[in-house]
Short mmCIF file of C-alpha atoms in Angstrom, two decimals:
data_model
loop_
_atom_site.label_atom_id
_atom_site.label_comp_id
_atom_site.label_asym_id
_atom_site.label_seq_id
_atom_site.Cartn_x
_atom_site.Cartn_y
_atom_site.Cartn_z
CA MET A 1 -62.55 -37.99 -24.94
CA HIS A 2 -62.50 -36.06 -21.68
CA VAL A 3 -64.72 -33.26 -20.40
CA GLU A 4 -61.84 -30.78 -20.59
CA ASP A 5 -61.43 -31.50 -24.32
CA LEU A 6 -64.81 -29.84 -24.98
CA LEU A 7 -63.56 -26.59 -23.42
CA ARG A 8 -60.66 -26.48 -25.88
CA LEU A 9 -62.97 -26.46 -28.91
CA GLU A 10 -63.57 -22.85 -29.95
CA SER A 11 -66.38 -23.94 -32.27
CA LEU A 12 -68.54 -24.95 -29.28
CA ASP A 13 -67.74 -21.84 -27.17
CA LEU A 14 -68.58 -23.58 -23.90
CA THR A 15 -67.96 -21.93 -20.53
CA LEU A 16 -66.87 -23.80 -17.41
CA LEU A 17 -69.10 -22.81 -14.48
CA TRP A 18 -67.62 -25.30 -12.01
CA GLY A 19 -65.27 -28.23 -12.18
CA ASP A 20 -61.87 -29.21 -10.78
CA ARG A 21 -59.21 -31.47 -12.27
CA PRO A 22 -60.84 -34.78 -11.20
CA GLN A 23 -64.13 -33.75 -12.86
CA LEU A 24 -62.54 -32.33 -16.05
CA THR A 25 -60.49 -35.48 -16.70
CA ARG A 26 -63.48 -37.82 -16.66
CA GLU A 27 -63.87 -39.96 -19.76
CA ILE A 28 -67.01 -39.32 -21.85
CA SER A 29 -68.75 -42.53 -22.87
CA GLY A 30 -71.68 -40.94 -24.70
CA VAL A 31 -74.24 -38.13 -24.74
CA THR A 32 -77.84 -37.92 -23.53
CA ALA A 33 -80.13 -34.87 -23.94
CA THR A 34 -82.91 -34.64 -21.38
CA ASP A 35 -85.31 -32.24 -19.74
CA LEU A 36 -86.74 -34.73 -17.30
CA GLU A 37 -86.77 -33.68 -13.66
CA ASP A 38 -85.31 -37.05 -12.60
CA PRO A 39 -83.37 -38.56 -15.56
CA GLY A 40 -81.28 -40.98 -13.50
CA ARG A 41 -82.81 -44.23 -14.80
CA PHE A 42 -82.17 -43.22 -18.45
CA LEU A 43 -78.45 -42.43 -18.02
CA GLN A 44 -75.39 -44.60 -18.43
CA ARG A 45 -72.14 -44.14 -16.49
CA GLY A 46 -69.80 -41.65 -18.12
CA GLU A 47 -72.41 -39.94 -20.24
CA LEU A 48 -72.47 -36.22 -20.93
CA VAL A 49 -75.90 -34.82 -19.99
CA LEU A 50 -77.35 -31.98 -22.16
CA SER A 51 -80.30 -30.10 -20.68
CA GLY A 52 -82.19 -27.00 -21.83
CA LEU A 53 -83.42 -26.58 -18.23
CA VAL A 54 -87.07 -26.57 -19.28
CA TRP A 55 -87.80 -28.61 -16.14
CA TRP A 56 -86.69 -25.70 -13.90
CA ALA A 57 -88.42 -22.36 -13.22
CA PRO A 58 -87.17 -19.31 -11.24
CA ALA A 59 -89.94 -19.87 -8.68
CA ASP A 60 -88.74 -23.43 -7.93
CA ASP A 61 -86.99 -24.16 -4.68
CA GLU A 62 -83.39 -25.28 -4.32
CA ALA A 63 -84.46 -28.89 -3.66
CA LYS A 64 -85.58 -29.31 -7.27
CA ALA A 65 -82.13 -28.55 -8.62
CA GLU A 66 -80.66 -30.76 -5.87
CA ARG A 67 -82.77 -33.74 -6.97
CA PHE A 68 -81.80 -33.30 -10.61
CA VAL A 69 -78.07 -33.19 -9.94
CA ALA A 70 -78.27 -36.01 -7.36
CA ALA A 71 -79.81 -38.18 -10.09
CA LEU A 72 -76.86 -37.36 -12.39
CA HIS A 73 -74.37 -38.15 -9.62
CA GLY A 74 -76.09 -41.44 -8.83
CA ALA A 75 -75.96 -42.50 -12.47
CA GLY A 76 -72.26 -41.60 -12.77
CA ALA A 77 -72.69 -38.82 -15.33
CA ALA A 78 -69.45 -37.30 -16.67
CA ALA A 79 -70.70 -33.70 -16.69
CA LEU A 80 -73.74 -31.46 -17.17
CA LEU A 81 -73.99 -29.12 -20.17
CA ALA A 82 -76.74 -26.60 -19.38
CA GLY A 83 -78.30 -24.45 -22.13
CA GLU A 84 -78.54 -20.69 -21.57
CA GLU A 85 -81.45 -20.11 -23.94
CA THR A 86 -84.43 -20.96 -21.66
CA HIS A 87 -83.48 -18.70 -18.76
CA GLY A 88 -80.92 -16.40 -20.33
CA GLY A 89 -78.19 -18.14 -18.32
CA VAL A 90 -77.64 -21.03 -15.95
CA PRO A 91 -79.34 -20.75 -12.50
CA ARG A 92 -76.88 -20.35 -9.64
CA VAL A 93 -78.69 -22.96 -7.54
CA LEU A 94 -77.90 -25.52 -10.22
CA VAL A 95 -74.18 -24.61 -10.23
CA GLU A 96 -74.06 -24.93 -6.41
CA ALA A 97 -75.81 -28.32 -6.53
CA CYS A 98 -73.20 -29.54 -9.05
CA ARG A 99 -70.43 -28.29 -6.78
CA ARG A 100 -71.88 -30.26 -3.82
CA HIS A 101 -72.18 -33.46 -5.82
CA GLY A 102 -68.89 -33.16 -7.69
CA ILE A 103 -70.41 -32.86 -11.20
CA ALA A 104 -68.69 -30.51 -13.66
CA ILE A 105 -71.12 -28.01 -15.20
CA LEU A 106 -70.60 -26.15 -18.47
CA SER A 107 -72.90 -23.56 -20.03
CA VAL A 108 -73.98 -23.87 -23.66
CA PRO A 109 -74.50 -20.48 -25.36
CA VAL A 110 -77.58 -19.80 -27.48
CA HIS A 111 -75.60 -19.95 -30.73
CA THR A 112 -74.34 -23.50 -30.00
CA SER A 113 -76.81 -26.29 -30.73
CA PHE A 114 -76.98 -29.49 -28.72
CA ARG A 115 -76.60 -31.32 -32.02
CA ALA A 116 -73.21 -29.70 -32.51
CA VAL A 117 -72.06 -30.95 -29.11
CA THR A 118 -73.39 -34.46 -29.78
CA ASP A 119 -71.76 -34.67 -33.21
CA THR A 120 -68.45 -33.44 -31.86
CA VAL A 121 -68.34 -36.10 -29.12
CA TYR A 122 -69.24 -39.02 -31.38
CA LEU A 123 -67.01 -37.93 -34.23
CA ARG A 124 -64.09 -37.78 -31.82
CA GLN A 125 -64.96 -41.23 -30.44
CA TRP A 126 -65.61 -42.96 -33.74
CA GLY A 127 -63.22 -41.09 -36.01
CA ASP A 128 -59.78 -42.27 -37.09
CA LEU A 129 -57.58 -41.08 -34.21
CA SER A 130 -54.47 -41.19 -36.33
CA ARG A 131 -55.76 -38.32 -38.52
CA ARG A 132 -56.07 -35.89 -35.61
CA PRO A 133 -53.82 -32.84 -35.97
CA ALA A 134 -50.75 -32.66 -33.74
CA ASP A 135 -52.17 -29.96 -31.51
CA HIS A 136 -54.71 -32.47 -30.14
CA TYR A 137 -51.76 -33.99 -28.24
CA ALA A 138 -52.41 -37.66 -29.06
CA LEU A 139 -49.91 -40.44 -28.54
CA PRO A 140 -48.20 -41.44 -31.77
CA GLU A 141 -50.24 -43.95 -33.76
CA ASN A 142 -47.57 -46.66 -33.51
CA VAL A 143 -47.46 -46.29 -29.72
CA ARG A 144 -51.24 -46.53 -29.42
CA ALA A 145 -51.24 -49.64 -31.61
CA GLU A 146 -48.48 -51.25 -29.52
CA LEU A 147 -50.25 -50.49 -26.24
CA SER A 148 -53.55 -51.83 -27.58
CA GLY A 149 -51.79 -55.05 -28.50
CA LEU A 150 -50.16 -55.31 -25.08
CA LEU A 151 -53.52 -54.77 -23.37
CA ALA A 152 -55.08 -57.48 -25.52
CA ASP A 153 -52.24 -59.88 -24.66
CA GLY A 154 -52.60 -59.23 -20.94
CA ALA A 155 -49.19 -57.58 -20.46
CA ASP A 156 -48.09 -56.80 -16.93
CA PRO A 157 -48.32 -53.19 -15.66
CA ASP A 158 -44.54 -52.63 -15.67
CA THR A 159 -44.33 -53.50 -19.36
CA LEU A 160 -47.31 -51.31 -20.23
CA LEU A 161 -45.84 -48.29 -18.45
CA THR A 162 -42.34 -48.78 -19.84
CA ARG A 163 -43.60 -49.01 -23.44
CA ALA A 164 -46.03 -46.11 -22.95
CA VAL A 165 -43.23 -43.70 -22.05
CA ALA A 166 -40.46 -45.21 -24.20
CA HIS A 167 -40.89 -42.58 -26.93
CA LEU A 168 -40.29 -39.92 -24.26
CA GLY A 169 -36.90 -41.40 -23.40
CA THR A 170 -38.25 -43.76 -20.70
CA PRO A 171 -38.29 -41.21 -17.86
CA PRO A 172 -38.91 -42.35 -14.29
CA ALA A 173 -42.63 -43.04 -14.06
CA TYR A 174 -44.99 -44.78 -11.65
CA VAL A 175 -48.56 -45.95 -11.39
CA LEU A 176 -49.44 -45.85 -7.68
CA SER A 177 -52.44 -46.70 -5.56
CA ALA A 178 -53.90 -44.14 -3.20
CA THR A 179 -52.68 -46.23 -0.24
CA GLY A 180 -49.05 -46.38 -1.38
CA ARG A 181 -48.81 -49.57 -3.42
CA THR A 182 -46.60 -49.41 -6.52
CA ILE A 183 -48.69 -50.85 -9.33
CA ALA A 184 -46.03 -50.24 -11.98
CA ARG A 185 -42.72 -48.44 -12.44
CA THR A 186 -40.24 -47.99 -15.24
CA PRO A 187 -36.70 -49.43 -14.99
CA THR A 188 -35.41 -45.88 -14.45
CA ALA A 189 -37.72 -45.30 -11.44
CA PRO A 190 -36.25 -46.23 -8.05
CA PRO A 191 -38.38 -48.27 -5.61
CA LEU A 192 -40.60 -46.25 -3.28
CA SER A 193 -41.57 -47.08 0.28
CA VAL A 194 -45.29 -47.24 1.03
CA ARG A 195 -45.17 -43.81 2.66
CA GLN A 196 -43.27 -42.27 -0.24
CA ALA A 197 -45.70 -43.79 -2.75
CA ALA A 198 -48.72 -42.55 -0.81
CA GLU A 199 -47.28 -39.04 -0.73
CA ALA A 200 -46.50 -39.12 -4.46
CA ALA A 201 -50.01 -40.41 -5.29
CA ALA A 202 -51.52 -37.55 -3.27
CA ALA A 203 -49.45 -34.90 -5.06
CA THR A 204 -51.35 -32.44 -7.23
CA THR A 205 -49.13 -33.32 -10.21
CA ALA A 206 -50.23 -36.98 -10.20
CA LEU A 207 -52.82 -37.80 -12.84
CA SER A 208 -55.89 -39.87 -11.93
CA VAL A 209 -56.24 -43.12 -13.84
CA ASP A 210 -59.89 -43.76 -12.88
CA PRO A 211 -61.58 -40.79 -11.16
CA ASP A 212 -64.77 -42.79 -10.62
CA ALA A 213 -63.02 -45.48 -8.54
CA SER A 214 -63.64 -45.57 -4.79
CA ALA A 215 -61.41 -43.62 -2.43
CA TYR A 216 -59.50 -46.86 -1.71
CA GLY A 217 -59.23 -48.04 -5.32
CA GLN A 218 -57.75 -44.91 -6.94
CA TRP A 219 -54.70 -45.30 -9.18
CA ARG A 220 -52.49 -42.32 -10.09
CA LEU A 221 -49.92 -41.80 -12.86
CA HIS A 222 -46.87 -40.03 -11.39
CA LEU A 223 -43.83 -38.69 -13.27
CA PRO A 224 -41.51 -37.21 -10.65
CA GLU A 225 -39.41 -35.34 -13.25
CA PRO A 226 -40.67 -32.84 -15.85
CA VAL A 227 -40.99 -34.29 -19.35
CA GLU A 228 -41.54 -32.67 -22.73
CA ALA A 229 -44.96 -34.24 -23.18
CA PRO A 230 -48.28 -32.50 -23.93
CA PRO A 231 -50.94 -33.03 -21.25
CA ARG A 232 -53.18 -34.92 -23.68
CA MET A 233 -50.42 -37.48 -24.19
CA LEU A 234 -50.20 -38.17 -20.48
CA HIS A 235 -53.98 -38.44 -20.28
CA GLU A 236 -53.89 -41.12 -22.97
CA ILE A 237 -51.29 -43.06 -21.00
CA ALA A 238 -53.60 -42.81 -18.00
CA GLU A 239 -56.45 -44.13 -20.21
CA VAL A 240 -54.36 -47.17 -21.06
CA PHE A 241 -54.10 -48.00 -17.38
CA ALA A 242 -57.80 -47.28 -16.89
CA GLN A 243 -58.50 -50.05 -19.42
CA HIS A 244 -55.98 -52.34 -17.71
CA ARG A 245 -57.64 -51.60 -14.35
CA GLN A 246 -61.08 -52.36 -15.72
CA GLY A 247 -59.89 -55.80 -16.73
CA ALA A 248 -58.46 -56.31 -13.25
CA VAL A 249 -61.77 -55.17 -11.72
CA ARG A 250 -63.68 -57.76 -13.77
CA ARG A 251 -61.37 -60.51 -12.57
CA GLU A 252 -61.66 -59.23 -9.02
CA ARG A 253 -65.45 -59.43 -9.15
CA ALA A 254 -65.29 -63.04 -10.30
CA ALA A 255 -62.83 -63.82 -7.49
CA ARG A 256 -65.11 -62.11 -4.96
CA ASP A 257 -67.98 -64.38 -6.00
CA LEU A 258 -65.82 -67.45 -5.32
CA ALA A 259 -64.66 -65.98 -1.98
CA THR A 260 -68.29 -65.26 -1.01
CA ASP A 261 -69.08 -68.94 -1.63
CA LEU A 262 -66.12 -69.95 0.55
CA LEU A 263 -67.18 -67.62 3.38
CA ALA A 264 -70.76 -68.95 3.22
CA LEU A 265 -69.39 -72.48 3.58
CA ILE A 266 -67.30 -71.46 6.58
CA ASP A 267 -70.21 -69.62 8.21
CA THR A 268 -72.39 -72.71 8.49
CA PRO A 269 -74.72 -73.18 11.46
CA SER A 270 -72.98 -76.44 12.30
CA THR A 271 -70.93 -76.28 15.48
CA THR A 272 -67.98 -77.86 13.68
CA GLY A 273 -68.22 -75.91 10.44
CA ALA A 274 -68.30 -77.36 6.95
CA ALA A 275 -66.82 -80.72 6.03
CA PRO A 276 -63.08 -80.70 5.15
CA ALA A 277 -63.48 -81.87 1.55
CA PRO A 278 -65.92 -79.13 0.38
CA LEU A 279 -63.88 -76.53 2.24
CA ARG A 280 -60.66 -77.62 0.54
CA THR A 281 -62.41 -77.51 -2.83
CA ALA A 282 -63.68 -73.98 -2.12
CA LEU A 283 -60.25 -72.89 -0.91
CA GLY A 284 -58.65 -74.27 -4.07
CA ALA A 285 -61.16 -72.39 -6.24
CA CYS A 286 -59.97 -69.20 -4.52
CA GLY A 287 -56.32 -70.04 -5.12
CA LEU A 288 -55.64 -71.00 -1.51
CA PRO A 289 -53.97 -74.22 -0.37
CA GLY A 290 -55.84 -77.01 1.35
CA GLU A 291 -53.82 -76.67 4.52
CA GLY A 292 -53.09 -73.65 6.70
CA PRO A 293 -52.11 -71.68 8.50
CA TYR A 294 -55.06 -69.37 7.76
CA THR A 295 -56.15 -66.08 9.26
CA VAL A 296 -59.67 -64.66 9.02
CA ILE A 297 -60.44 -60.95 8.96
CA THR A 298 -63.76 -59.09 8.94
CA ALA A 299 -64.43 -55.40 8.36
CA ALA A 300 -67.25 -52.91 8.81
CA GLY A 301 -68.09 -49.34 7.92
CA PRO A 302 -71.18 -47.18 7.29
CA ASP A 303 -71.06 -48.28 3.64
CA GLY A 304 -70.62 -52.00 3.06
CA ASP A 305 -69.27 -51.56 -0.48
CA CYS A 306 -66.78 -49.01 0.79
CA ALA A 307 -65.63 -51.35 3.55
CA LEU A 308 -65.22 -54.20 1.08
CA ASP A 309 -63.06 -52.03 -1.19
CA ALA A 310 -61.00 -50.91 1.77
CA LEU A 311 -60.45 -54.46 3.03
CA THR A 312 -59.45 -55.61 -0.48
CA GLU A 313 -56.94 -52.78 -0.80
CA ALA A 314 -55.48 -53.52 2.64
CA LEU A 315 -54.95 -57.16 1.75
CA ARG A 316 -53.12 -56.23 -1.45
CA HIS A 317 -50.37 -54.86 0.76
CA LEU A 318 -49.55 -58.36 2.01
CA THR A 319 -46.43 -59.62 0.32
CA GLY A 320 -46.22 -63.27 -0.56
CA ARG A 321 -49.70 -64.20 0.72
CA GLY A 322 -52.80 -65.23 -1.15
CA PHE A 323 -56.21 -64.19 0.09
CA ALA A 324 -59.88 -64.57 -0.76
CA VAL A 325 -62.08 -61.55 0.00
CA GLY A 326 -65.86 -61.39 -0.36
CA ARG A 327 -69.05 -61.05 1.63
CA LEU A 328 -70.29 -63.19 4.49
CA PRO A 329 -73.94 -64.32 4.46
CA THR A 330 -74.68 -61.44 6.85
CA GLY A 331 -73.42 -58.97 4.22
CA GLU A 332 -70.30 -57.95 6.13
CA PRO A 333 -66.96 -58.05 4.24
CA GLY A 334 -64.64 -60.84 5.20
CA ALA A 335 -61.52 -62.61 3.99
CA VAL A 336 -59.39 -65.68 4.48
CA ILE A 337 -55.64 -65.03 4.31
CA GLY A 338 -53.55 -67.98 3.26
CA PRO A 339 -50.10 -69.08 4.38
CA GLY A 340 -47.00 -67.38 3.10
CA THR A 341 -43.88 -65.51 4.09
CA GLY A 342 -45.81 -62.40 5.08
CA ARG A 343 -42.64 -60.43 4.35
CA ASP A 344 -42.90 -56.66 3.95
CA PRO A 345 -39.90 -55.03 2.24
CA ASP A 346 -40.35 -51.78 4.14
CA THR A 347 -40.03 -53.23 7.64
CA ASP A 348 -38.64 -56.03 9.75
CA PRO A 349 -38.63 -59.13 7.51
CA ASP A 350 -39.95 -61.25 10.35
CA THR A 351 -43.23 -59.30 10.73
CA GLY A 352 -46.34 -61.07 9.58
CA ALA A 353 -49.69 -60.34 7.98
CA VAL A 354 -51.34 -58.93 11.10
CA ALA A 355 -48.53 -56.46 11.73
CA THR A 356 -48.59 -55.32 8.11
CA LEU A 357 -52.35 -54.80 8.14
CA LYS A 358 -52.18 -52.80 11.37
CA ARG A 359 -49.55 -50.53 9.85
CA ARG A 360 -51.60 -49.97 6.70
CA TRP A 361 -55.00 -49.47 8.37
CA PRO A 362 -54.50 -45.80 9.34
CA THR A 363 -53.46 -45.02 5.75
CA LEU A 364 -56.70 -46.57 4.55
CA GLN A 365 -58.65 -44.48 7.00
CA ALA A 366 -56.84 -41.34 5.81
CA ARG A 367 -58.12 -41.93 2.28
CA ASN A 368 -61.70 -41.41 3.51
CA ALA A 369 -61.31 -39.77 6.90
CA ASN A 370 -64.99 -39.08 7.50
CA VAL A 371 -65.99 -42.76 7.20
CA PRO A 372 -64.93 -44.85 10.22
CA LEU A 373 -63.39 -48.14 9.14
CA HIS A 374 -63.16 -51.04 11.61
CA GLY A 375 -61.65 -54.52 11.37
CA GLY A 376 -61.22 -57.67 13.44
CA ILE A 377 -58.56 -60.35 12.99
CA SER A 378 -58.51 -63.94 14.23
CA THR A 379 -55.59 -65.96 15.46
CA SER A 380 -53.86 -68.24 12.95
CA VAL A 381 -55.53 -71.67 12.51
CA ALA A 382 -53.92 -74.77 11.04
CA THR A 383 -56.72 -76.58 9.19
CA PRO A 384 -59.83 -75.78 7.13
CA GLN A 385 -62.01 -77.24 9.90
CA ASN A 386 -60.81 -74.51 12.24
CA LEU A 387 -61.92 -71.66 9.95
CA LYS A 388 -65.36 -71.52 11.56
CA GLY A 389 -63.79 -70.78 14.95
CA ALA A 390 -61.45 -68.23 13.37
CA LEU A 391 -64.42 -66.43 11.85
CA THR A 392 -66.07 -66.29 15.26
CA GLN A 393 -62.87 -64.79 16.70
CA ALA A 394 -62.65 -62.21 13.91
CA ARG A 395 -66.25 -61.13 14.44
CA TYR A 396 -65.65 -60.81 18.18
CA ALA A 397 -62.53 -58.71 17.58
CA LEU A 398 -64.49 -56.54 15.12
CA THR A 399 -67.15 -55.86 17.76
CA ALA A 400 -64.39 -54.84 20.16
CA ALA A 401 -62.88 -52.52 17.52
CA ARG A 402 -66.24 -50.88 16.86
CA SER A 403 -66.78 -50.29 20.57
CA GLY A 404 -63.60 -48.22 20.77
CA ARG A 405 -62.59 -49.98 24.00
CA ALA A 406 -60.09 -52.39 22.53
CA PRO A 407 -56.39 -51.90 23.41
CA GLY A 408 -54.90 -48.98 21.47
CA ASN A 409 -58.30 -47.48 20.85
CA ARG A 410 -59.28 -46.09 24.24
CA ASP A 411 -61.45 -42.98 24.27
CA GLY A 412 -61.91 -43.16 20.52
CA VAL A 413 -58.28 -42.36 19.72
CA ALA A 414 -57.08 -43.62 16.37
CA ALA A 415 -54.70 -46.53 16.32
CA GLY A 416 -52.34 -44.43 14.22
CA THR A 417 -52.00 -41.53 11.84
CA GLY A 418 -51.72 -41.36 8.14
CA PRO A 419 -50.64 -39.03 5.37
CA GLY A 420 -53.05 -36.26 4.51
CA PRO A 421 -53.89 -34.97 1.02
CA ALA A 422 -50.40 -33.56 0.52
CA GLY A 423 -48.67 -36.41 2.32
CA ALA A 424 -48.31 -34.61 5.64
CA THR A 425 -48.95 -36.73 8.73
CA LYS A 426 -52.08 -35.67 10.57
CA GLU A 427 -54.39 -36.93 13.26
CA LEU A 428 -57.27 -38.81 11.70
CA ALA A 429 -60.73 -37.27 11.88
CA SER A 430 -62.23 -40.71 12.50
CA PRO A 431 -60.69 -43.52 14.55
CA ALA A 432 -58.97 -46.22 12.53
CA ARG A 433 -59.64 -49.38 14.51
CA LEU A 434 -58.21 -52.76 13.61
CA THR A 435 -58.22 -55.20 16.53
CA ALA A 436 -56.64 -58.65 16.64
CA ILE A 437 -58.23 -61.25 18.90
CA ASP A 438 -54.94 -61.80 20.74
CA GLU A 439 -55.03 -58.16 21.86
CA LEU A 440 -58.07 -58.82 24.03
CA THR A 441 -56.05 -59.62 27.15
CA THR A 442 -57.97 -57.66 29.80
CA LEU A 443 -61.49 -58.01 31.20
CA ASP A 444 -62.43 -54.63 29.74
CA ALA A 445 -61.17 -55.63 26.28
CA LEU A 446 -62.87 -59.02 26.47
CA LEU A 447 -66.20 -57.43 27.35
CA ALA A 448 -65.81 -54.95 24.49
CA GLY A 449 -66.28 -57.79 22.03
CA ILE A 450 -69.70 -58.66 23.42
CA PRO A 451 -72.63 -57.01 21.64
CA ALA A 452 -73.77 -53.80 23.33
CA ASP A 453 -77.29 -55.04 24.11
CA VAL A 454 -75.86 -58.13 25.83
CA ARG A 455 -73.47 -56.00 27.92
CA THR A 456 -76.31 -53.70 28.91
CA ALA A 457 -78.53 -56.60 29.92
CA PHE A 458 -75.75 -58.16 32.01
CA GLY A 459 -75.04 -54.85 33.77
CA ILE A 460 -78.70 -54.31 34.62
CA HIS A 461 -79.22 -57.78 36.06
CA ALA A 462 -75.91 -57.97 37.95
CA LEU A 463 -76.29 -54.53 39.58
CA GLY A 464 -79.96 -54.95 40.34
CA PRO A 465 -81.53 -51.74 41.70
CA LEU A 466 -78.18 -49.96 41.46
CA ALA A 467 -78.44 -50.03 37.66
CA ASP A 468 -80.87 -47.11 38.03
CA ASP A 469 -78.27 -44.37 38.25
CA THR A 470 -80.89 -41.62 38.09
CA ASN A 471 -81.20 -42.13 41.84
CA PRO A 472 -78.56 -39.94 43.57
CA SER A 473 -78.11 -42.52 46.35
CA HIS A 474 -77.46 -45.27 43.80
CA ARG A 475 -74.88 -43.10 41.98
CA MET A 476 -73.08 -42.61 45.28
CA LEU A 477 -73.05 -46.35 45.97
CA LEU A 478 -71.82 -47.15 42.45
CA GLU A 479 -68.97 -44.65 42.85
CA THR A 480 -68.00 -46.26 46.15
CA LEU A 481 -68.16 -49.74 44.66
CA ASP A 482 -66.00 -48.69 41.70
CA VAL A 483 -63.32 -47.12 43.92
CA PHE A 484 -63.46 -50.08 46.33
CA LEU A 485 -62.81 -52.56 43.51
CA THR A 486 -60.16 -50.33 41.93
CA HIS A 487 -58.27 -50.36 45.25
CA ASN A 488 -58.49 -54.14 45.48
CA GLY A 489 -61.00 -54.13 48.31
CA SER A 490 -58.90 -52.02 50.65
CA TRP A 491 -61.13 -50.20 53.14
CA ALA A 492 -58.48 -47.72 54.17
CA ARG A 493 -57.40 -46.73 50.63
CA THR A 494 -61.03 -46.49 49.49
CA ALA A 495 -61.85 -44.20 52.41
CA GLU A 496 -58.77 -42.09 51.64
CA ALA A 497 -59.63 -41.79 47.93
CA LEU A 498 -63.23 -40.77 48.69
CA HIS A 499 -62.33 -38.58 51.69
CA LEU A 500 -64.62 -40.65 53.94
CA HIS A 501 -64.38 -42.39 57.29
CA VAL A 502 -63.71 -46.11 57.03
CA ASN A 503 -67.00 -46.85 58.80
CA THR A 504 -68.84 -44.95 56.07
CA VAL A 505 -67.18 -47.11 53.43
CA HIS A 506 -68.21 -50.25 55.35
CA TYR A 507 -71.81 -49.02 55.54
CA ARG A 508 -71.95 -48.22 51.82
CA ILE A 509 -70.45 -51.55 50.75
CA GLN A 510 -72.94 -53.36 52.97
CA ARG A 511 -75.72 -51.47 51.13
CA VAL A 512 -74.23 -52.55 47.79
CA GLU A 513 -74.16 -56.19 48.95
CA LEU A 514 -77.76 -55.94 50.12
CA LEU A 515 -79.07 -54.40 46.88
CA THR A 516 -77.10 -56.65 44.52
CA GLY A 517 -77.24 -59.88 46.50
CA ARG A 518 -73.45 -60.24 46.22
CA ASP A 519 -70.81 -60.94 48.87
CA LEU A 520 -67.78 -58.72 48.23
CA ALA A 521 -65.61 -60.96 50.39
CA ARG A 522 -65.81 -63.48 47.55
CA LEU A 523 -63.52 -63.09 44.51
CA ASP A 524 -66.10 -64.35 42.02
CA HIS A 525 -68.69 -61.84 43.25
CA LYS A 526 -66.12 -59.04 43.01
CA LEU A 527 -65.45 -60.05 39.38
CA ASP A 528 -69.18 -60.15 38.66
CA LEU A 529 -69.68 -56.59 39.87
CA LYS A 530 -66.48 -55.32 38.22
CA ALA A 531 -67.70 -56.72 34.91
CA ALA A 532 -71.11 -55.14 35.48
CA LEU A 533 -69.52 -51.75 36.03
CA LEU A 534 -67.48 -52.15 32.81
CA CYS A 535 -70.63 -53.08 30.93
CA ARG A 536 -72.44 -49.86 31.88
#
């Protein structure tokens, strides 16, 4: 049963105060009545929350309503049903708090008891669905029975979708991921490119399979052509795939545990990494071969769980390659990508995993544009013993990506663009940075992979007193040094660029040499000071 089903029941006479399609299509798992100010620990995901609002008074501040709704959001509540009796209506501050947290809120009139709501939900859940009248828009009983059997037998998504719409004449239909993967399609549905699938999944006509999934894990049911099917019927088809997806999520969690064990084994303090035999055993447990080539990738974002979901979704775009994705001992998401063809049907057949991931990364970022997502990729390594070094490379590349100074990410510009909510290409609000270790081919890019505190310390010690740029004289000398090195030590071109006499440039460079203890006639000293300037 969904939240929107309650609004259709005239006997309850509920009024929608706020809620959009994603909120109204949430599945109701149960009902809890509460008047606690913070009921979060007593709620289960998907429950409908009934409250008489005894906990709230007109003199209370907005923060009290905010805390109550935040507790509902944190527990994954399906919706809030607020009684009108206590206050003669539902406080506006409560409605606004629900809007901010994405919780649908319905008002319960005085003449409707909470018991009536509770009985209605549980009778619908526990009753014989086959006896529902036709205007409830259920799938035919024989179709529901067939789909239940297919789910129990572990049928593939294509079969599930084809059988689910067979009684409608098998129209073209898809189940698509938010990032443009085709999860399932009927035989009458032509193949879609990743871009086309992402645009279709973002369309307002697509129906969410699991609204509570992360921004990267959303699945959508898409029928490109109109069909003579009641909305409830399509919702039930979406529910079938929600159940299928939950099974896939359970398997994914088990696989992540094995991958986490593998990553812990790779990230050993030993300089040579773990022994080959245990590594091969761990690789085999993750479905990867005992010999490479392997590639390691790490990711980071403000939310570790979000970054792990994003990395997993990105890796699913790799065609013909196995992978193991989990958490490193430090908590950061990481993955080992196994050998394979790396073929992507949408592009040049010779492109590999790294190229595919770099193409998909901006689309991932577009799914959650306000959360910067960074990644680092190692070079390919041939044997399990080399995985430790590959992990080090991936971490280094990740640090460079997060700095924004890696190639393709200068000045915080995104590495690409992605489709917006309606599929239109737009500039990303946050930079989408995925850096491969083989892109670090300049001194600036190499230094970008060094932790910021190490770069700062090097700059301070190499520049000596000049590191204090609050001194106007020091700022002048640093500018002269920068221009001098940029012009390859040419006195004349430096003087021309700074509009100075050559003798003035000589004097300033001598001051730089005196304060830093470096000899700018020597190449190594020039490189030292150039690196120091880049580290500032």
